Amino acid sequence: MIVLGIESSCDDTSVSVLKDGHILSVAVNTQLEHIQFGGVIPEIASRAHLKNFPEVLEKALSDSGLILNDVDAIGVTYGPGLVGPLLVGVNFAKGLAYSLKVPVVPVNHIEGHIFANFIDHPEIEYPFIVLVVSGGHTEIVFVPESEKYELCGKTRDDAAGECIDKVSKMLGLGFPGGRIMDEYAKSGNKDFEFFPRGMKNSHDFSFSGLKTSLKYYIDKHDKEFIKSNLNNIAASFMDSVTDSLADKLIRAAKKHNCRTVLLAGGVSANSMLREKITAQSVKKGLKFFYPQPKYCTDNAAMIAMSAFKKIQKYGIEKFSFDSELDAVPFLPLSE
Amino acid sequence: MYILAADTSTEFASVALIKDSGIVSDLRDSGKQAHNQKLFDMIDRVLKDEGIRIRDIDIFAIGSGPGSFTGLRVGVSAFKGMAIGSGKKIIAVSSMDAAALKAFSDFPDEKRIEILLEGRQKDFFSAGYSYDGKDVRKINEIVVRPYGDYDYINGLAAGNVEKQFIEHKSYKSGYSPDAAYVGMLAYMRKDSASKDYGFEPEYYKEFKVR
């Protein structure tokens, strides 16, 4: 069973080839066009996907050693995400599938992030609790069985990744903030300053208060002080973000009497977050899994894996070529 | 030789099948928008009517604008996918050229026709065209003009901007880019079809970040 995965929900154009549950290749083109604007511009992203998909597909195929005619099914992200970028991926996938006479398996992007964990850890068992955390999402989801999703908590304002990006910008460290802040925080002292933890007694998250307190902190101190303490401020800030994330994930696991916790999404590549959840998991005897960094950020391997899992579960005959498959920008995780 | 052609640059999608130099099938979607959900059904119909399969297509021809950004995304990404999936050549045909060919087929004696395509922001794309019996030729580069700016027009003008917005006596409306003409031009230009799938539509409007 060869599955081709296609992903273009935001600013990464990605294609992956999967064979019998194993990823043979994954090609990703991360659009650098957006850096100058400090955020993703949807129209620019759409145009870049349209231009780059053929080249990214060719790379994924040549790295896999297979040819298009070997493909048995195509998995494609149809939401949630930016409508223009999604439309390009969906129609490119439909075009390929129409010519190849293979079915299209529509994949929810967030479900893809969750399934990314199975790429390196096929041994993961249900039920589990997963923290989906990225630039657009911060959600804790209880997964009692395959494809059943119960929302335990979500952000009431900014996504964690969005907050990190904005604070990185405020500190003059640039975009995208995730990796930059992680690097600065590594050499900093997290006890240098205490920043608030939002909604401490709720299942939900809030990061806008934290963002505001950073703004006041930066305004209050002179530029030289901020500049010479960037690593300390980054560490103290990331300490607050990761405390909220880790504490609520562990608390949800306890509430649902779940022995397995997972991380998913771009921010799950963050080292401080992984360390904190690892420490708490060891203490509480929980199994903790997270994808390797290249499967944390947006990628098509997770989409191919999701499509493969669905084909395994329902049988390939349940999927066909749906000429009307549309992009759904606000696609929920469960109906 | 079969050419599958489409144009999705306007609110009315169209699909056509060209066999050698003739149009064998020609479909036009009557509803507005949602090309995304109709394009493949239309393609299915033109293939079935002729009794052929997608693998029998030799060249894929897609109208490449200027026009609706969303429409172009849908059509161009679907056609790239189909061409790559069947390992065949693709050709991007300017939607404006297609509208020009349509105009010259009705007014073959004109030396020059000004083509006006709707720009959707109270503006239109405009270029002058000539025709030598083989192919249409753009006389000047495409210019984006606001509604009301049509004093430059000498002689015949044609396009898909609604007549109420272009109060010029020589302007003929109803000349939309159309898959049949995209396909005809693709046939005339078949030597420039290629497996270079990395091309972009003709947006003609730079996207400005506010």
GROMACS .gro file of C-alpha atoms in nm, chain B residues 15 17 23 27-28 32 35 41-42 55 74 93-94 101-102 104 118 127 133 135 138 157 185 193-194 199 208:
model
   27
  350VAL     CA    1  -1.413   2.308  -2.016
  352LEU     CA    2  -1.213   1.902  -2.559
  358ILE     CA    3  -1.373   2.155  -3.090
  362LEU     CA    4  -1.912   2.302  -2.157
  363ARG     CA    5  -1.982   2.620  -1.971
  367LYS     CA    6  -2.150   3.139  -1.023
  370HIS     CA    7  -1.528   2.599  -0.974
  376ASP     CA    8  -1.753   1.678  -1.318
  377MET     CA    9  -1.735   1.893  -1.630
  390ARG     CA   10  -0.483   0.909  -2.024
  409VAL     CA   11  -0.834   2.607  -0.863
  428VAL     CA   12  -0.273   3.012  -2.235
  429SER     CA   13  -0.344   3.374  -2.148
  436LEU     CA   14  -0.939   3.499  -3.045
  437LYS     CA   15  -1.309   3.481  -2.968
  439PHE     CA   16  -1.152   3.806  -3.393
  453GLU     CA   17  -1.319   4.247  -1.566
  462ALA     CA   18  -0.465   4.530  -2.410
  468GLY     CA   19  -0.502   3.425  -3.929
  470ASP     CA   20  -0.252   3.347  -3.384
  473LYS     CA   21  -0.081   4.148  -2.810
  492ALA     CA   22  -1.336   4.697  -2.818
  520LEU     CA   23  -0.483   2.859  -2.905
  528ALA     CA   24   0.356   2.283  -2.452
  529SER     CA   25   0.605   2.131  -2.207
  534PHE     CA   26   0.466   2.812  -1.410
  543LYS     CA   27   0.001   4.456  -0.169
   0.00000   0.00000   0.00000
